[in-house]
Coordinates of C-alpha atoms in Angstrom, one line a residue:
Chain A
M26 CA -22.4 -18.4 -6.1
P27 CA -24.1 -20.3 -8.9
G28 CA -22.5 -23.2 -10.9
T29 CA -22.7 -22.1 -14.1
E30 CA -21.2 -18.6 -13.8
P31 CA -19.9 -17.2 -16.3
V32 CA -16.1 -16.4 -16.9
P33 CA -15.6 -13.1 -15.6
G34 CA -13.1 -12.4 -17.8
P35 CA -11.2 -9.9 -18.4
P36 CA -13.8 -6.9 -20.4
E37 CA -14.1 -7.9 -23.8
P38 CA -14.7 -5.3 -26.6
A39 CA -17.8 -6.3 -27.9
A40 CA -16.6 -6.5 -31.3
P41 CA -19.0 -7.6 -33.4
G42 CA -18.1 -10.8 -35.9
A43 CA -16.0 -11.5 -32.6
P44 CA -16.8 -15.3 -31.7
A45 CA -19.6 -14.8 -29.4
L46 CA -18.1 -15.9 -26.2
A47 CA -20.4 -15.7 -23.7
G48 CA -23.2 -16.8 -25.4
A49 CA -21.7 -20.0 -26.9
P50 CA -23.5 -22.7 -25.1
A51 CA -22.1 -26.0 -23.3
R52 CA -18.6 -24.8 -23.7
A53 CA -18.3 -22.8 -20.3
D54 CA -16.0 -25.0 -18.7
D55 CA -13.0 -23.8 -20.6
V56 CA -10.8 -20.8 -21.7
I57 CA -8.9 -21.8 -24.3
H58 CA -10.6 -19.3 -27.2
D59 CA -10.7 -19.7 -30.6
I60 CA -10.1 -16.0 -31.9
G61 CA -9.1 -17.1 -35.1
F62 CA -4.7 -17.8 -35.2
R63 CA -4.3 -21.4 -34.7
H64 CA -7.4 -24.1 -33.4
Y65 CA -6.9 -26.2 -30.1
D66 CA -8.5 -29.5 -30.8
G67 CA -7.0 -30.9 -27.7
T68 CA -8.5 -32.4 -24.5
R69 CA -9.9 -29.4 -22.3
N70 CA -9.5 -30.3 -18.6
G71 CA -11.8 -27.4 -17.2
R72 CA -12.7 -26.3 -14.0
G73 CA -11.0 -29.4 -11.8
W74 CA -8.0 -29.3 -13.2
V75 CA -8.0 -25.6 -12.7
V76 CA -8.4 -26.6 -9.2
R77 CA -5.5 -29.3 -8.8
S78 CA -2.9 -27.6 -10.6
L79 CA -3.4 -24.4 -8.3
L80 CA -3.6 -27.0 -5.3
V81 CA -0.5 -28.8 -6.2
E82 CA 1.8 -25.9 -7.7
T83 CA 0.6 -24.7 -3.4
V84 CA 2.3 -27.5 -2.3
R85 CA 5.0 -27.7 -4.1
G86 CA 5.4 -23.7 -3.2
V87 CA 5.5 -24.2 0.6
F88 CA 8.4 -26.7 0.6
G89 CA 10.0 -24.4 -1.7
L90 CA 9.9 -26.6 -5.2
G91 CA 9.5 -24.9 -8.2
R92 CA 10.9 -21.7 -6.8
P93 CA 14.7 -20.0 -5.6
A94 CA 17.3 -21.6 -4.0
R95 CA 17.0 -19.1 -0.9
S96 CA 13.0 -20.2 -0.8
K97 CA 14.0 -23.7 -0.3
V98 CA 16.5 -22.9 3.2
M99 CA 13.6 -21.6 5.3
P100 CA 11.5 -24.5 4.8
W101 CA 13.8 -27.0 5.0
A102 CA 15.8 -25.9 8.1
L103 CA 12.0 -25.6 10.1
I104 CA 11.1 -29.4 8.9
G105 CA 15.3 -30.3 9.5
I106 CA 15.0 -28.9 13.3
L107 CA 11.6 -31.2 13.4
L108 CA 12.7 -34.2 12.0
V109 CA 16.3 -34.3 15.1
P110 CA 14.2 -34.5 18.3
P111 CA 13.0 -38.1 17.1
V112 CA 16.1 -39.1 16.3
I113 CA 17.6 -38.0 20.0
I114 CA 14.4 -39.6 21.5
A115 CA 14.9 -42.6 19.5
L116 CA 18.6 -42.5 20.4
S117 CA 17.7 -41.9 24.9
I118 CA 15.4 -44.9 24.5
L119 CA 18.2 -47.1 23.8
L120 CA 20.2 -45.5 26.0
T121 CA 18.2 -45.8 28.6
H122 CA 16.8 -49.0 28.2
S123 CA 12.9 -46.9 28.8
T124 CA 9.5 -49.1 27.6
E125 CA 8.1 -45.9 26.8
P126 CA 9.1 -43.0 24.4
P127 CA 10.1 -39.9 27.0
I128 CA 7.3 -37.5 24.3
S129 CA 4.0 -39.2 23.7
Y130 CA 2.8 -38.7 19.9
T131 CA 0.2 -36.4 20.7
Q132 CA 2.5 -34.3 22.7
Y133 CA 5.1 -34.3 20.4
P134 CA 3.6 -31.1 17.8
G135 CA 2.4 -29.3 21.5
A136 CA 6.1 -29.5 22.6
M137 CA 7.3 -28.0 18.9
Q138 CA 4.9 -25.6 19.0
L139 CA 6.9 -22.5 18.4
V140 CA 8.5 -24.8 15.2
V141 CA 5.4 -25.7 13.8
V142 CA 4.0 -22.0 13.8
L143 CA 6.9 -20.7 12.4
F144 CA 6.4 -23.3 9.6
V145 CA 2.9 -22.1 9.2
A146 CA 3.8 -18.6 9.5
G147 CA 6.1 -19.2 6.6
A148 CA 4.3 -20.5 3.8
A149 CA 0.5 -19.2 4.8
P150 CA 1.9 -15.7 3.4
Y151 CA 3.4 -17.4 0.7
C152 CA 0.3 -19.3 -0.3
V153 CA -1.9 -16.1 -0.6
S154 CA -0.2 -12.3 -0.1
R155 CA 2.1 -12.9 -3.2
D156 CA -1.0 -13.0 -5.4
L157 CA -2.9 -10.6 -4.0
R158 CA 0.3 -8.1 -3.9
H159 CA 0.8 -8.5 -7.2
G160 CA -2.5 -8.1 -8.4
V161 CA -2.8 -11.7 -10.4
M162 CA -5.7 -12.4 -9.3
P163 CA -7.8 -10.7 -12.0
L164 CA -6.0 -13.6 -13.6
Y165 CA -7.0 -16.7 -12.1
L166 CA -10.4 -15.5 -11.3
S167 CA -10.6 -15.1 -15.3
R168 CA -10.4 -18.9 -15.5
P169 CA -13.2 -21.4 -15.3
M170 CA -12.7 -21.5 -11.4
R171 CA -14.7 -20.2 -8.8
R172 CA -13.7 -18.3 -6.2
S173 CA -14.2 -20.0 -3.8
D174 CA -12.1 -22.8 -5.5
Y175 CA -9.4 -20.7 -5.3
A176 CA -10.1 -20.1 -1.3
L177 CA -10.5 -23.7 -0.9
A178 CA -7.6 -24.9 -3.1
K179 CA -5.0 -23.0 -1.1
F180 CA -6.6 -23.8 2.0
A181 CA -6.1 -27.7 1.1
G182 CA -2.6 -27.5 -0.4
L183 CA -1.1 -25.5 3.2
A184 CA -3.3 -28.1 5.5
I185 CA -2.0 -31.3 3.0
S186 CA 1.7 -29.5 3.6
L187 CA 1.4 -29.0 7.4
F188 CA 0.2 -32.1 7.9
A189 CA 2.6 -34.4 5.2
V190 CA 5.3 -32.4 7.9
L191 CA 3.7 -33.1 10.5
A192 CA 2.9 -36.5 9.7
L193 CA 6.7 -37.1 8.8
S194 CA 8.0 -36.5 12.4
E195 CA 5.5 -38.7 13.9
T196 CA 6.6 -41.5 11.8
L197 CA 10.3 -40.7 12.5
L198 CA 9.1 -41.1 16.0
L199 CA 7.1 -44.5 15.3
V200 CA 10.1 -45.8 13.1
G201 CA 12.8 -44.8 16.3
A202 CA 10.4 -46.9 18.7
L203 CA 10.4 -49.6 16.6
L204 CA 14.3 -49.7 16.2
A205 CA 14.3 -49.8 19.8
K206 CA 12.3 -53.0 19.9
L207 CA 9.5 -51.6 22.2
S208 CA 6.0 -53.1 21.6
V209 CA 4.7 -52.9 18.0
G210 CA 1.4 -53.0 18.8
H211 CA 1.4 -50.5 21.2
Q212 CA 3.7 -48.0 19.1
L213 CA 1.4 -48.2 16.5
A214 CA -1.9 -47.4 18.4
G215 CA 0.2 -44.6 19.3
W216 CA 1.3 -43.3 15.9
A217 CA -2.4 -43.4 14.6
G218 CA -3.7 -41.3 17.4
G219 CA -0.9 -39.4 17.0
V220 CA -1.4 -38.9 12.5
L221 CA -4.9 -38.4 14.0
T222 CA -3.9 -35.3 15.8
V223 CA -1.7 -33.2 13.3
A224 CA -4.7 -33.5 10.9
V225 CA -7.0 -31.9 13.4
L226 CA -4.0 -29.5 14.8
A227 CA -3.1 -28.9 10.4
L228 CA -6.7 -28.1 9.9
V229 CA -7.5 -25.3 12.3
L230 CA -3.6 -24.0 11.9
S231 CA -4.1 -23.7 8.1
G232 CA -7.2 -22.3 8.4
I233 CA -6.6 -19.7 11.1
S234 CA -3.0 -18.3 9.1
L235 CA -4.6 -18.4 5.8
V236 CA -7.5 -15.9 7.4
V237 CA -4.6 -13.4 8.9
A238 CA -2.7 -13.6 5.5
A239 CA -5.2 -13.0 3.5
F240 CA -5.6 -9.7 5.0
T241 CA -1.8 -8.7 4.9
P242 CA -0.7 -8.6 2.0
R243 CA 2.5 -7.9 2.4
R244 CA 4.9 -10.9 3.5
G245 CA 6.4 -10.0 6.0
L246 CA 3.8 -8.5 8.1
G247 CA 1.8 -11.9 7.3
V248 CA 4.7 -13.6 8.6
A249 CA 5.0 -11.8 12.1
A250 CA 1.4 -11.6 12.6
I251 CA 0.6 -15.0 12.5
V252 CA 3.5 -15.6 14.3
T253 CA 2.6 -13.1 17.6
G254 CA -0.9 -14.1 17.3
L255 CA -0.4 -17.7 17.8
L256 CA 2.2 -17.2 20.4
M257 CA 1.0 -14.5 21.9
V258 CA -2.3 -16.4 21.9
S259 CA -0.6 -19.4 23.5
G260 CA 0.4 -17.7 26.1
I261 CA -2.0 -15.8 27.5
V262 CA -4.3 -18.9 27.5
Q263 CA -2.0 -20.0 29.7
M264 CA -1.9 -17.3 32.1
L265 CA -5.6 -16.8 32.3
V266 CA -5.7 -20.3 32.8
A267 CA -3.7 -20.2 36.3
I268 CA -6.1 -17.0 37.0
A269 CA -9.0 -19.1 36.6
D270 CA -7.2 -22.2 38.8
Q271 CA -6.4 -19.8 41.3
K272 CA -10.0 -18.4 41.6
G273 CA -11.3 -21.1 41.9
Y274 CA -13.1 -21.2 39.0
A275 CA -11.7 -25.3 38.1
T276 CA -14.5 -25.7 35.3
L277 CA -14.0 -22.4 33.2
A278 CA -9.7 -23.4 33.6
S279 CA -10.6 -26.4 31.8
Y280 CA -12.4 -24.9 29.2
L281 CA -10.0 -21.9 28.6
P282 CA -7.6 -24.3 26.9
A283 CA -10.5 -24.4 23.9
L284 CA -8.5 -21.0 22.6
N285 CA -5.6 -22.1 21.8
P286 CA -5.3 -24.5 19.1
F287 CA -2.1 -27.0 19.7
S288 CA -4.2 -27.2 23.5
L289 CA -7.4 -27.2 21.5
V290 CA -6.2 -30.0 19.4
D291 CA -4.7 -32.0 22.7
G292 CA -8.0 -31.9 24.5
I293 CA -9.4 -33.6 21.5
A294 CA -7.0 -35.9 21.9
V295 CA -7.0 -36.6 25.4
R296 CA -10.5 -37.2 26.1
L297 CA -10.8 -39.0 22.2
L298 CA -8.1 -41.2 22.6
G299 CA -7.5 -41.5 26.4
V300 CA -3.5 -40.4 26.2
A301 CA -1.5 -38.0 28.9
P302 CA -2.5 -34.3 28.2
T303 CA 0.8 -32.1 27.2
D304 CA 1.7 -30.3 30.3
N305 CA -0.7 -31.9 32.4
A306 CA -3.0 -29.6 31.1
T307 CA -6.8 -30.2 32.5
Y308 CA -9.5 -30.5 30.0
P309 CA -13.2 -31.1 31.2
A310 CA -13.8 -34.6 32.1
G311 CA -15.8 -36.4 29.5
A312 CA -18.3 -36.3 27.2
P313 CA -18.8 -32.9 27.1
G314 CA -15.4 -31.7 26.8
L315 CA -15.0 -34.1 24.3
L316 CA -17.9 -32.3 22.3
V317 CA -17.0 -28.8 23.0
F318 CA -13.3 -29.3 21.8
T319 CA -14.8 -30.8 19.2
A320 CA -17.1 -28.2 17.6
V321 CA -15.0 -25.4 18.9
A322 CA -12.8 -27.4 16.4
I323 CA -15.0 -27.3 13.5
V324 CA -16.1 -24.5 14.3
T325 CA -12.7 -22.6 13.6
V326 CA -11.5 -24.5 10.5
G327 CA -15.5 -23.9 8.9
A328 CA -15.1 -20.4 10.1
S329 CA -11.6 -19.5 8.6
L330 CA -12.7 -20.9 5.3
A331 CA -16.1 -18.6 5.3
V332 CA -14.1 -15.7 6.0
L333 CA -11.0 -17.1 3.1
V334 CA -13.9 -17.4 0.6
R335 CA -15.9 -14.1 1.5
R336 CA -12.3 -12.6 1.2
Y337 CA -12.3 -13.3 -2.4
R338 CA -15.8 -12.5 -3.6
K339 CA -14.9 -9.0 -3.4
G340 CA -12.2 -8.6 -6.3
G341 CA -8.7 -9.5 -5.9
G342 CA -7.0 -6.3 -5.5
V343 CA -5.1 -5.5 -2.5
Chain B
M12 CA 20.8 10.9 11.8
N13 CA 18.2 12.8 9.6
R14 CA 15.3 14.0 10.3
V15 CA 13.4 13.3 6.9
V16 CA 14.5 9.6 7.1
M17 CA 12.9 9.5 10.8
Q18 CA 9.7 11.0 9.6
L19 CA 9.4 8.3 6.8
T20 CA 10.3 5.5 9.3
V21 CA 7.5 7.0 11.6
R22 CA 4.7 7.1 9.4
G23 CA 5.9 3.9 7.5
L24 CA 5.8 1.9 11.3
L25 CA 2.8 3.2 12.5
G26 CA 0.7 3.9 9.6
R27 CA -1.6 0.7 7.8
R28 CA -2.2 -2.4 9.6
R29 CA 1.0 -3.2 11.5
A30 CA -0.2 -0.5 13.7
V31 CA -2.6 -2.2 14.6
L32 CA -0.9 -5.5 16.3
L33 CA 1.8 -2.5 18.5
V34 CA -1.3 -1.0 19.9
L35 CA -3.5 -4.1 20.3
L36 CA -0.7 -6.8 22.3
P37 CA 0.6 -3.3 25.0
V38 CA -3.6 -2.9 25.8
V39 CA -3.9 -7.3 25.9
L40 CA -0.7 -7.0 28.2
L41 CA -2.1 -4.6 30.4
A42 CA -5.6 -5.9 30.4
L43 CA -3.8 -9.4 31.4
A44 CA -1.9 -7.8 34.4
G45 CA -5.7 -6.6 35.8
L46 CA -7.1 -10.3 35.7
V47 CA -4.0 -11.5 38.0
R48 CA -4.1 -8.2 39.9
W49 CA -8.1 -9.8 40.7
A50 CA -6.9 -13.0 40.9
S51 CA -4.0 -12.5 43.0
G52 CA -4.6 -9.0 44.8
G53 CA -1.1 -7.7 44.4
N54 CA 0.8 -11.2 44.9
L55 CA 4.8 -10.5 44.4
Q56 CA 5.4 -13.6 42.9
N57 CA 2.4 -13.8 40.9
S58 CA 3.7 -10.2 39.2
V59 CA 6.5 -11.2 38.8
N60 CA 5.8 -13.7 36.9
L61 CA 3.8 -12.4 34.5
A62 CA 6.5 -9.4 33.7
N63 CA 9.8 -12.6 34.1
G64 CA 8.3 -15.0 32.0
F65 CA 5.1 -13.4 29.9
A66 CA 6.3 -10.3 29.2
L67 CA 10.1 -9.9 29.6
G68 CA 10.2 -13.6 27.9
T69 CA 7.9 -13.4 24.9
F70 CA 6.2 -10.1 24.9
L71 CA 8.9 -8.0 24.4
P72 CA 11.2 -10.4 21.4
L73 CA 7.7 -10.4 19.9
M74 CA 7.2 -6.5 20.0
C75 CA 11.2 -5.8 19.2
L76 CA 10.5 -7.8 16.3
L77 CA 7.5 -6.3 15.1
I78 CA 8.9 -3.0 15.0
G79 CA 12.4 -4.1 13.7
T80 CA 11.7 -5.5 10.9
G81 CA 8.7 -3.2 10.2
V82 CA 11.8 0.5 9.9
I83 CA 13.6 -1.3 7.5
G84 CA 12.2 -4.7 6.8
T85 CA 8.9 -3.9 4.8
E86 CA 11.2 -1.5 2.6
I87 CA 13.7 -4.0 1.4
D88 CA 10.6 -6.4 0.7
D89 CA 8.5 -3.9 -1.5
G90 CA 11.9 -2.2 -3.0
S91 CA 11.3 1.0 -2.2
I92 CA 14.1 1.1 -0.1
V93 CA 16.2 2.0 -3.4
Y94 CA 14.3 5.0 -3.2
L95 CA 16.2 6.4 -0.4
L96 CA 19.7 4.4 -0.8
A97 CA 19.6 6.7 -4.1
K98 CA 19.3 10.4 -2.2
P99 CA 23.0 11.3 -0.9
V100 CA 22.3 10.2 2.6
P101 CA 25.3 7.8 3.7
R102 CA 23.7 4.2 4.6
R103 CA 24.7 5.5 8.6
T104 CA 23.2 7.9 9.1
I105 CA 20.1 5.6 7.9
V106 CA 20.8 2.7 9.5
W107 CA 21.2 5.3 12.6
S108 CA 18.1 7.2 12.2
K109 CA 15.8 4.0 11.4
L110 CA 17.8 2.5 14.6
A111 CA 16.8 5.8 17.1
V112 CA 12.9 5.3 15.6
A113 CA 13.1 1.9 16.4
W114 CA 14.1 2.6 20.1
G115 CA 11.8 5.3 20.2
A116 CA 9.0 3.2 19.4
A117 CA 10.3 -0.1 21.6
V118 CA 10.2 2.2 24.6
V119 CA 6.6 3.6 24.0
F120 CA 4.7 -0.2 22.7
A121 CA 7.3 -2.1 24.6
V122 CA 9.2 -1.0 27.6
L123 CA 6.6 1.0 29.1
P124 CA 3.5 -1.4 28.6
L125 CA 6.1 -3.9 31.0
V126 CA 6.7 -1.7 33.6
A127 CA 2.8 -0.7 33.4
T128 CA 2.6 -4.3 34.0
V129 CA 4.5 -4.8 37.0
E130 CA 2.7 -1.7 38.5
I131 CA -0.5 -3.2 37.8
A132 CA -0.1 -6.7 38.7
G133 CA 1.7 -5.2 41.8
D134 CA 4.8 -3.8 42.6
D135 CA 7.0 -3.9 46.0
G136 CA 7.4 0.3 46.6
A137 CA 9.0 1.2 42.5
R138 CA 11.7 -1.8 43.1
L139 CA 10.6 -4.0 40.9
G140 CA 9.0 -1.2 38.6
W141 CA 12.5 -0.1 38.3
A142 CA 14.3 -3.4 37.9
F143 CA 11.7 -4.6 34.8
A144 CA 12.4 -0.9 33.4
A145 CA 16.2 -1.0 33.3
A146 CA 16.0 -5.2 32.3
G147 CA 13.1 -3.8 29.5
A148 CA 15.0 -1.0 28.3
L149 CA 18.5 -2.7 27.7
A150 CA 17.1 -6.4 26.5
A151 CA 14.7 -3.9 24.0
L152 CA 17.9 -2.0 23.1
A153 CA 19.3 -5.2 22.1
Y154 CA 16.7 -6.8 20.4
T155 CA 16.0 -4.0 17.8
A156 CA 19.2 -3.7 17.2
I157 CA 19.7 -7.5 16.3
F158 CA 16.3 -7.4 14.8
V159 CA 16.7 -4.4 12.3
A160 CA 20.7 -6.0 11.5
L161 CA 18.7 -9.3 10.4
S162 CA 16.3 -7.6 8.3
V163 CA 19.3 -6.4 6.4
V164 CA 20.3 -9.5 6.0
T165 CA 17.8 -12.2 5.0
R166 CA 14.5 -11.9 4.0
N167 CA 13.2 -14.1 6.9
A168 CA 14.7 -12.2 9.6
V169 CA 11.4 -12.7 11.5
I170 CA 11.6 -16.0 11.1
I171 CA 15.4 -16.6 11.7
G172 CA 14.9 -13.7 14.8
L173 CA 12.2 -15.4 16.4
L174 CA 14.2 -18.6 16.4
Y175 CA 16.7 -17.4 18.2
A176 CA 14.7 -15.0 20.2
L177 CA 12.3 -17.6 21.7
L178 CA 13.9 -21.2 20.6
W179 CA 17.3 -20.9 21.3
E180 CA 17.0 -20.0 25.1
T181 CA 14.6 -21.8 26.0
V182 CA 14.6 -25.3 24.2
L183 CA 18.3 -25.4 23.3
G184 CA 19.5 -23.8 26.8
G185 CA 17.6 -26.4 28.7
Y186 CA 20.1 -29.0 27.3
V187 CA 23.3 -27.4 26.9
P188 CA 23.3 -24.9 29.8
G189 CA 26.3 -22.8 28.4
V190 CA 23.8 -21.7 25.2
R191 CA 22.2 -19.9 28.4
D192 CA 25.0 -17.3 28.5
V193 CA 24.6 -16.4 25.0
S194 CA 21.2 -15.0 25.7
V195 CA 19.9 -11.1 25.6
R196 CA 17.1 -12.6 28.0
Q197 CA 19.9 -13.3 30.3
W198 CA 21.6 -10.6 30.1
A199 CA 18.8 -8.1 30.9
L200 CA 17.3 -10.0 34.0
A201 CA 21.4 -9.4 35.1
A202 CA 20.4 -6.2 35.7
A203 CA 16.9 -6.9 37.1
E204 CA 19.0 -8.9 39.3
R205 CA 21.1 -6.2 40.4
I206 CA 18.5 -3.8 41.3
L207 CA 16.3 -6.3 43.3
G208 CA 19.7 -6.9 45.3
D209 CA 19.0 -10.1 47.8
Q210 CA 15.6 -10.0 47.0
A211 CA 15.9 -11.6 43.7
A212 CA 16.6 -15.1 44.2
A213 CA 13.5 -15.0 46.2
W214 CA 11.6 -13.8 43.3
N215 CA 13.3 -15.4 41.2
V216 CA 14.7 -13.1 38.9
T217 CA 18.4 -14.7 38.5
S218 CA 20.3 -14.6 35.7
A219 CA 23.0 -16.8 34.1
V220 CA 25.9 -13.7 33.7
G221 CA 27.1 -11.7 36.3
L222 CA 26.4 -7.8 35.6
T223 CA 29.2 -6.7 34.2
P224 CA 29.7 -9.5 31.4
A225 CA 26.1 -8.7 30.7
L226 CA 26.2 -5.2 30.0
V227 CA 29.8 -5.7 28.3
L228 CA 28.0 -8.5 25.9
L229 CA 24.9 -6.3 25.4
A230 CA 27.5 -3.5 23.8
V231 CA 29.2 -6.2 21.9
A232 CA 25.8 -7.1 20.5
M233 CA 24.5 -4.0 19.8
T234 CA 28.2 -2.8 18.2
G235 CA 28.3 -5.4 16.0
A236 CA 24.6 -5.7 15.2
V237 CA 25.1 -1.7 14.1
V238 CA 28.2 -2.5 12.5
L239 CA 26.9 -5.5 10.2
A240 CA 23.5 -3.0 9.4
V241 CA 25.5 -0.6 7.9
R242 CA 28.2 -3.4 5.9
R243 CA 24.9 -5.1 4.4
L244 CA 23.0 -2.0 3.8
Q245 CA 26.6 -0.5 1.3
T246 CA 26.6 -3.8 -0.4
L247 CA 22.6 -4.1 -1.2
R248 CA 21.4 -6.5 -3.3
L249 CA 17.4 -6.3 -4.6
T250 CA 16.5 -9.5 -5.3
T251 CA 13.0 -9.7 -6.6
A252 CA 9.7 -9.9 -4.2
D253 CA 9.3 -13.6 -3.8

């Protein structure tokens, strides 16, 4: 879409004598119209500010901030569940005097897969389904914001929230390990790898779940569809890998995990950082493996964004 | 039970996009069963692993969750349940009608595919088929009743239901063995274990509880769920869609 797209506002009756809206030069970036009642001379923040506000509201809303108390229960309960294991792990290091945490930083999101899936499945429909269902998209789009801005702001908001939650649990793992006096440099390196991994995971999961949510205006169905999709894919990929192994297609079996977001990210981490894989999975060896897995991740995120932007090209109706 | 309520529920459940998931997931499962057959040539252990681990452990609860929340959750979500509640139909009748539809749908979309999976992937006569049919039917009865009750009680029915169906047993059960006794899946497996008899241990179809306590617990869970659903529907507070 062109950069200077005129604001697709509500149909204005072209009353003679009304302030010329469409024709006003160099004022396309704001929508505080002077309709003759009261003047406004303050700053006009424009498109960037709209996008920023939308992003901030999305991030706040995912955590239930600014929403009623019963909307806060679920996200925080799931965050609580995500943060308990690091505490237990820290205690277990202390009690067993081991030199390594029982679960590595990159393995943690995979181990808590179900909770992560539930969190993103609860958050994604919140981000987009209500706007579609209650028909407020035309109101958003009558601001100086492009349709792609809306999609990108929602995507960024969800990805940032998910990353924050996952990075917090990684950091708690690090704190636990450091309190147990494990080697600082080693743990810091592991933590950095973990944070990088969850960043990629947050992008991939946000993309996939937002696409599903954007096509299911009913919130309940959106949650169910995202959870079902992600969990079924994970289970099916495991079975397929086992089948391929059994039939002796070892190469195929090593590339199949790329279809499941969690093992895709795990595969990238294993090849990029040289860490141990989750559940003893095997990933394609060497540079081609890393290349393919990274490409799949990038294509997934890119395709999700493209679908999202396309979804909002066509009106804001249900 | 009320025929009109049932018809409306069926139309709500099978109309539009939910039906796509309800048909797609069994098809995927059957395709997977075909692949397992092709890969292992009807090896019974692989068939049992697919049926027990994936079909009974993940597929069935997910389908029951989709169905259970679909029969009543969406109506509560969008507030259209008031039109039903305003009619002179006892709440008891509404819950039973919706449960009947949910059970029917669960048998068609979850239990039959489960049995077909066993038959495709490999069966010993029809023993595995019968065993998993019994386990699947019992689990479906309990899961749908629980999920229908959950969707009357809370708007987060999907998430809470999944936390119970998947996290409760697999994760908590690993650390606290007693937790495994309070699991629909284990109760249902008790029936399969009994049908398979002495072969059960060899195929690893074992349950944490005996058959009698399992059936009693299943009955208690179902009755509790139905009573809870009826009572909460009698005093349902509609909240604005969030």
